[in-house]
Amino acid sequence: MKTALLVIDVQRALCEGEYEVFEANRVIERINLVCQKARDAKAPVVFIQHEAETGILEFNSEGWQLAKGLCTEPTDIFIRKTAADSFHRTTLEQLLRHHAVTELVICGMQSEFCVDTTTRRALALGFAVVLVADAHSTLANEHLSAAQIIEHHTTTLANLHSFGPRVCPVNAEEVKFETSARAQVH
């Protein structure tokens, strides 16, 4: 299997200030680790940025920019989206098919929105998914802490069976990319 890394919505408005997700800096460190592993294996690294017509994620605004501390390289790929589903009205699927990708490693923001929706859509499109369990995050809400939301979505996604392909949750340290092979746990 050929693997690509999707880094979803790791943007300033979600990583600092009023809407800063749980453990934002630690999550960014883990994402940087996984990005470097992917680059070392020559796997595509795809940064996805959410945008809105107005508000904190308005295109090209300060909040729309990638988070401070997030490491990118000129060889990385950047895709803009306007929905929780990173495939919806974007070139993501076409890009992955062009690169013969069959498996995705997914991390980013926010666990119950864009990470969850993109993971489910990836499964529906036939991609196996490695969810980086300690490299996705969100905010608490009136019912659950951020840690509870993260754990709930990691567990729920790992237990989806109906799509065929599965979600395998692993921590950033355990993600392994192999050239032309499946990302694995070592």
CSV table of C-alpha atoms in Angstrom, one decimal:
chain,number,residue,atom,x,y,z
A,1,MET,CA,0.0,0.0,0.0
A,2,LYS,CA,1.1,3.5,-0.7
A,3,THR,CA,0.5,6.0,2.2
A,4,ALA,CA,0.0,9.7,2.4
A,5,LEU,CA,-0.3,12.0,5.4
A,6,LEU,CA,-3.2,14.4,5.8
A,7,VAL,CA,-2.7,17.2,8.3
A,8,ILE,CA,-6.1,18.8,8.8
A,9,ASP,CA,-6.8,22.4,9.9
A,10,VAL,CA,-3.7,23.0,12.0
A,11,GLN,CA,-4.4,26.8,11.7
A,12,ARG,CA,-3.6,29.7,14.0
A,13,ALA,CA,-7.2,30.4,14.9
A,14,LEU,CA,-7.6,26.9,16.2
A,15,CYS,CA,-4.2,26.7,17.9
A,16,GLU,CA,-3.9,29.9,19.8
A,17,GLY,CA,-6.2,32.5,21.5
A,18,GLU,CA,-9.9,32.0,22.3
A,19,TYR,CA,-10.3,28.8,20.3
A,20,GLU,CA,-7.1,27.1,21.1
A,21,VAL,CA,-7.6,23.4,21.1
A,22,PHE,CA,-6.5,21.1,24.0
A,23,GLU,CA,-2.7,20.7,24.2
A,24,ALA,CA,-2.2,22.5,20.9
A,25,ASN,CA,1.6,22.8,21.2
A,26,ARG,CA,2.1,19.2,22.1
A,27,VAL,CA,-0.2,18.1,19.3
A,28,ILE,CA,1.8,20.3,16.9
A,29,GLU,CA,5.0,18.7,18.1
A,30,ARG,CA,3.6,15.2,17.4
A,31,ILE,CA,2.3,16.3,14.0
A,32,ASN,CA,5.8,17.6,13.1
A,33,LEU,CA,7.2,14.2,14.1
A,34,VAL,CA,4.8,12.4,11.8
A,35,CYS,CA,5.4,14.8,9.0
A,36,GLN,CA,9.1,14.2,9.2
A,37,LYS,CA,8.6,10.4,9.1
A,38,ALA,CA,6.4,10.8,6.0
A,39,ARG,CA,9.0,13.1,4.3
A,40,ASP,CA,11.8,10.7,5.1
A,41,ALA,CA,9.8,7.9,3.5
A,42,LYS,CA,9.0,10.1,0.5
A,43,ALA,CA,5.2,9.9,1.3
A,44,PRO,CA,3.0,12.8,0.2
A,45,VAL,CA,2.4,15.3,3.0
A,46,VAL,CA,-0.9,17.2,2.5
A,47,PHE,CA,-1.8,20.2,4.6
A,48,ILE,CA,-5.5,21.0,4.5
A,49,GLN,CA,-6.8,24.4,5.5
A,50,HIS,CA,-10.4,25.2,6.3
A,51,GLU,CA,-11.7,28.6,5.1
A,52,ALA,CA,-14.9,30.6,5.4
A,53,GLU,CA,-16.1,33.7,3.8
A,54,THR,CA,-16.0,35.6,7.1
A,55,GLY,CA,-14.8,35.0,10.7
A,56,ILE,CA,-11.7,33.5,12.2
A,57,LEU,CA,-10.9,31.2,9.3
A,58,GLU,CA,-11.6,33.8,6.5
A,59,PHE,CA,-9.2,33.0,3.6
A,60,ASN,CA,-5.8,34.6,4.0
A,61,SER,CA,-6.6,36.1,7.4
A,62,GLU,CA,-4.2,35.7,10.3
A,63,GLY,CA,-6.3,32.9,11.8
A,64,TRP,CA,-6.4,31.0,8.5
A,65,GLN,CA,-2.6,30.7,8.3
A,66,LEU,CA,-1.0,27.5,9.4
A,67,ALA,CA,-0.1,27.4,13.1
A,68,LYS,CA,3.1,28.8,14.4
A,69,GLY,CA,5.5,26.0,15.1
A,70,LEU,CA,4.1,23.7,12.4
A,71,CYS,CA,6.9,22.7,10.1
A,72,THR,CA,6.3,22.7,6.3
A,73,GLU,CA,8.5,22.0,3.4
A,74,PRO,CA,8.4,23.1,-0.3
A,75,THR,CA,7.6,19.6,-1.3
A,76,ASP,CA,4.4,19.5,0.8
A,77,ILE,CA,1.0,19.8,-0.8
A,78,PHE,CA,-1.6,22.4,0.3
A,79,ILE,CA,-5.3,22.2,-0.2
A,80,ARG,CA,-8.1,24.6,0.8
A,81,LYS,CA,-11.5,23.4,1.9
A,82,THR,CA,-14.8,24.9,2.9
A,83,ALA,CA,-16.5,21.9,4.6
A,84,ALA,CA,-15.8,19.5,7.4
A,85,ASP,CA,-15.1,16.8,4.8
A,86,SER,CA,-11.6,17.4,3.3
A,87,PHE,CA,-12.7,15.6,0.1
A,88,HIS,CA,-15.9,17.7,-0.5
A,89,ARG,CA,-15.4,20.0,-3.5
A,90,THR,CA,-11.6,19.7,-3.3
A,91,THR,CA,-9.0,18.0,-5.4
A,92,LEU,CA,-7.9,15.7,-2.6
A,93,GLU,CA,-9.3,12.4,-3.9
A,94,GLN,CA,-7.9,13.1,-7.4
A,95,LEU,CA,-4.5,14.0,-5.9
A,96,LEU,CA,-4.4,10.8,-3.9
A,97,ARG,CA,-5.5,8.6,-6.8
A,98,HIS,CA,-2.8,10.3,-9.0
A,99,HIS,CA,-0.2,9.3,-6.4
A,100,ALA,CA,-1.7,5.7,-6.2
A,101,VAL,CA,-2.3,6.2,-2.5
A,102,THR,CA,-4.4,3.5,-0.8
A,103,GLU,CA,-3.8,4.4,2.9
A,104,LEU,CA,-4.0,7.6,4.8
A,105,VAL,CA,-2.4,8.7,8.0
A,106,ILE,CA,-4.7,11.4,9.5
A,107,CYS,CA,-4.1,14.0,12.2
A,108,GLY,CA,-5.1,17.6,13.0
A,109,MET,CA,-8.0,19.6,14.2
A,110,GLN,CA,-10.9,19.3,15.3
A,111,SER,CA,-11.5,15.7,16.4
A,112,GLU,CA,-15.3,15.7,16.2
A,113,PHE,CA,-15.6,17.8,13.1
A,114,CYS,CA,-13.1,17.7,10.3
A,115,VAL,CA,-10.9,14.8,11.5
A,116,ASP,CA,-14.0,12.6,12.1
A,117,THR,CA,-15.8,13.6,8.9
A,118,THR,CA,-12.6,13.3,6.7
A,119,THR,CA,-11.8,9.9,8.2
A,120,ARG,CA,-15.3,8.5,7.5
A,121,ARG,CA,-15.2,9.8,4.0
A,122,ALA,CA,-11.8,8.3,3.4
A,123,LEU,CA,-13.1,4.9,4.5
A,124,ALA,CA,-16.2,5.3,2.2
A,125,LEU,CA,-13.8,6.0,-0.7
A,126,GLY,CA,-11.8,2.9,0.1
A,127,PHE,CA,-8.8,4.2,1.9
A,128,ALA,CA,-7.5,2.5,5.0
A,129,VAL,CA,-6.7,5.0,7.8
A,130,VAL,CA,-4.1,5.2,10.5
A,131,LEU,CA,-5.5,7.8,12.9
A,132,VAL,CA,-2.7,9.4,14.9
A,133,ALA,CA,-4.4,9.1,18.3
A,134,ASP,CA,-2.3,11.6,20.1
A,135,ALA,CA,-2.1,14.1,17.3
A,136,HIS,CA,-5.7,15.3,16.9
A,137,SER,CA,-7.5,17.7,19.2
A,138,THR,CA,-10.5,19.8,19.9
A,139,LEU,CA,-12.1,22.1,22.5
A,140,ALA,CA,-14.2,21.1,25.5
A,141,ASN,CA,-17.9,21.7,25.2
A,142,GLU,CA,-20.7,22.0,27.8
A,143,HIS,CA,-21.0,18.2,28.1
A,144,LEU,CA,-17.5,16.7,27.7
A,145,SER,CA,-13.9,17.7,28.2
A,146,ALA,CA,-11.6,17.9,25.2
A,147,ALA,CA,-9.8,14.7,26.3
A,148,GLN,CA,-13.1,12.8,26.5
A,149,ILE,CA,-14.1,14.0,23.0
A,150,ILE,CA,-10.7,13.0,21.6
A,151,GLU,CA,-10.9,9.6,23.2
A,152,HIS,CA,-14.5,9.0,22.1
A,153,HIS,CA,-13.8,9.8,18.5
A,154,THR,CA,-10.6,7.7,18.4
A,155,THR,CA,-12.5,4.7,19.8
A,156,THR,CA,-15.6,5.2,17.7
A,157,LEU,CA,-13.6,5.5,14.4
A,158,ALA,CA,-11.5,2.4,15.3
A,159,ASN,CA,-14.7,0.4,15.7
A,160,LEU,CA,-16.3,1.2,12.3
A,161,HIS,CA,-16.6,-2.0,10.3
A,162,SER,CA,-19.1,-1.4,7.6
A,163,PHE,CA,-16.9,0.4,5.1
A,164,GLY,CA,-14.4,-2.4,4.5
A,165,PRO,CA,-11.2,-0.5,5.1
A,166,ARG,CA,-10.6,0.1,8.8
A,167,VAL,CA,-9.1,2.8,11.1
A,168,CYS,CA,-6.1,1.8,13.1
A,169,PRO,CA,-5.4,4.3,15.9
A,170,VAL,CA,-1.7,4.7,16.9
A,171,ASN,CA,0.4,7.3,18.7
A,172,ALA,CA,2.8,9.5,16.8
A,173,GLU,CA,5.9,7.7,18.0
A,174,GLU,CA,4.5,4.4,16.7
A,175,VAL,CA,3.6,5.6,13.2
A,176,LYS,CA,6.0,4.2,10.6
A,177,PHE,CA,6.0,4.9,6.9
A,178,GLU,CA,7.6,2.5,4.5
A,179,THR,CA,8.3,3.3,0.9
A,180,SER,CA,5.5,1.8,-1.2
A,181,ALA,CA,4.2,0.0,1.9
A,182,ARG,CA,1.6,0.3,4.6
A,183,ALA,CA,2.2,2.7,7.5
A,184,GLN,CA,2.7,0.4,10.4
A,185,VAL,CA,3.1,0.2,14.1
A,186,HIS,CA,6.6,-1.0,15.2
